[in-house]
Tab-separated table of C-alpha atoms in Angstrom:
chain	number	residue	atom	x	y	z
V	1	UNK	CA	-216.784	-31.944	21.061
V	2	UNK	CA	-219.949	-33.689	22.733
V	3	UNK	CA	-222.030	-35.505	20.768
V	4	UNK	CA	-225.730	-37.048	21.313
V	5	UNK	CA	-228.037	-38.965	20.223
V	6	UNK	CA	-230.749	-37.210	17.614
V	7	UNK	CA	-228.761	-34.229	16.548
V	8	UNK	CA	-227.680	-33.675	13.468
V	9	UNK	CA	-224.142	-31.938	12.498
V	10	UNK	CA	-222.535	-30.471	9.425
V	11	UNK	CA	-219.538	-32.041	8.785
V	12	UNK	CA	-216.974	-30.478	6.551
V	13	UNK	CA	-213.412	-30.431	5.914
V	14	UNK	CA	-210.818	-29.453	3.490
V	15	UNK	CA	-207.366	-30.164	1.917
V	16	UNK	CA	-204.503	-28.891	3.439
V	17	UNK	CA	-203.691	-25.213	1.387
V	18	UNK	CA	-206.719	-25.788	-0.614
V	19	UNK	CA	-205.171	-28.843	-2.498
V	20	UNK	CA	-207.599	-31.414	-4.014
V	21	UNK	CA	-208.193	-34.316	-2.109
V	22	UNK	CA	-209.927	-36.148	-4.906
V	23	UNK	CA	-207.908	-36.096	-7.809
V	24	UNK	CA	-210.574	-38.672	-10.096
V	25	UNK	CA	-213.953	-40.153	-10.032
V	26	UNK	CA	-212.634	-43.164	-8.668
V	27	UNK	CA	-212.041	-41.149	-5.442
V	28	UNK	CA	-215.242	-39.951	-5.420
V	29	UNK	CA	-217.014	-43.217	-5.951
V	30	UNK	CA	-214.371	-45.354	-3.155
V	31	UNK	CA	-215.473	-42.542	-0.710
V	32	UNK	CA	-219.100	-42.887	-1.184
V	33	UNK	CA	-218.787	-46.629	-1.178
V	34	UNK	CA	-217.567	-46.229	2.424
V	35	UNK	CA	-219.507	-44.130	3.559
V	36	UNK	CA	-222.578	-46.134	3.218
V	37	UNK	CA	-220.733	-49.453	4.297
V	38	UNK	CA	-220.099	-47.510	7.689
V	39	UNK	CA	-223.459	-45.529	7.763
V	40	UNK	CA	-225.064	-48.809	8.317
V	41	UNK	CA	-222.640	-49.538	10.989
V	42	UNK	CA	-222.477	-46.816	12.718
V	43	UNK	CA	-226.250	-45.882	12.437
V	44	UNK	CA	-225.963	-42.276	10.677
V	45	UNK	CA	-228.705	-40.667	8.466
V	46	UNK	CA	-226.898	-38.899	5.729
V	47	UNK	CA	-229.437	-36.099	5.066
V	48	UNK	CA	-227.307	-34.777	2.251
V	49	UNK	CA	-223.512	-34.270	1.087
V	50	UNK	CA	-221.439	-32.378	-1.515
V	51	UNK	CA	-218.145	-33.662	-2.794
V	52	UNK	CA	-215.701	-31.330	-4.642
V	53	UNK	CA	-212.207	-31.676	-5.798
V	54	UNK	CA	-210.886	-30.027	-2.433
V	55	UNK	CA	-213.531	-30.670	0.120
V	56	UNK	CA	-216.459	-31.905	1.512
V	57	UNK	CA	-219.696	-31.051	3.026
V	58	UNK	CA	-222.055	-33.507	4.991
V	59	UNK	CA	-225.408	-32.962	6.483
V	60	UNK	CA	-225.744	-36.343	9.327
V	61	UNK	CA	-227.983	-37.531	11.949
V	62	UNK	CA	-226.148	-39.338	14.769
V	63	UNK	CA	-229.397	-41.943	15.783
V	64	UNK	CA	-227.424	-44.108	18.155
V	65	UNK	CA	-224.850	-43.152	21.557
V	66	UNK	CA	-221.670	-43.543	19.501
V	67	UNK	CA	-220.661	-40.304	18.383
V	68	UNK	CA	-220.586	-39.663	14.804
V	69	UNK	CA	-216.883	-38.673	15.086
V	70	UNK	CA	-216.294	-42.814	15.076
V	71	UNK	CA	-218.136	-43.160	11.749
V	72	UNK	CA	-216.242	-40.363	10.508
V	73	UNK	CA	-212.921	-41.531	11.836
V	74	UNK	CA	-213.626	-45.325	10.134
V	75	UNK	CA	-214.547	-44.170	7.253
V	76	UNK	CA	-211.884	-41.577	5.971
V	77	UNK	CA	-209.281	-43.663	7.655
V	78	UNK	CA	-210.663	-46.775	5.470
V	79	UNK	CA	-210.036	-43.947	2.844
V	80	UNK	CA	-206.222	-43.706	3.165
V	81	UNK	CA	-205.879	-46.994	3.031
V	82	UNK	CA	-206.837	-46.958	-1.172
C-alpha cells in the first residue's frame, strides 16, 4: 500500500482466531506508552484509538514522507519484545 503525506488511515487489526491480544491492563498501558514514544518519532497525529481485549482500532495522520506503516511496524514490534 502507498502512503502520503496528509492522509489519514484507519488502522486496525486483530488476534489470530479472535484470541485476545491483551490479556491485562499492563498490556494496554505498555502499548500506549509506545505508541506515543514513536508518534513523536515518526510524526503521526493520533486522531483517536480503541483498544479491546482482541483488537485494535486507530484513527492517524501520516504528517511527514515516511509512511505510517514504519511507525506501526516500530511500535508493535517494540511490543513483542515485553
Amino acid at each position: 500500500m502507498n502512503y502520503s503525506k496528509g492522509n489519514n488511515y484507519h488502522i486496525f487489526n486483530r488476534g489470530a482466531n479472535r484470541e485476545p491480544i491483551f490479556f491485562n491492563e499492563a498490556n494496554y498501558l505498555y502499548l500506549l506508552k509506545l505508541i506515543k514514544k514513536y508518534l513523536k518519532k515518526y510524526d503521526i497525529t493520533l486522531a483517536c484509538y480503541c483498544l479491546m481485549p482482541n483488537h485494535y482500532h486507530f484513527i492517524a495522520r501520516q504528517n511527514s514522507d515516511a509512511p505510517i506503516s514504519r511507525f506501526l511496524q516500530t511500535t508493535f514490534n517494540a511490543s513483542l519484545k515485553q
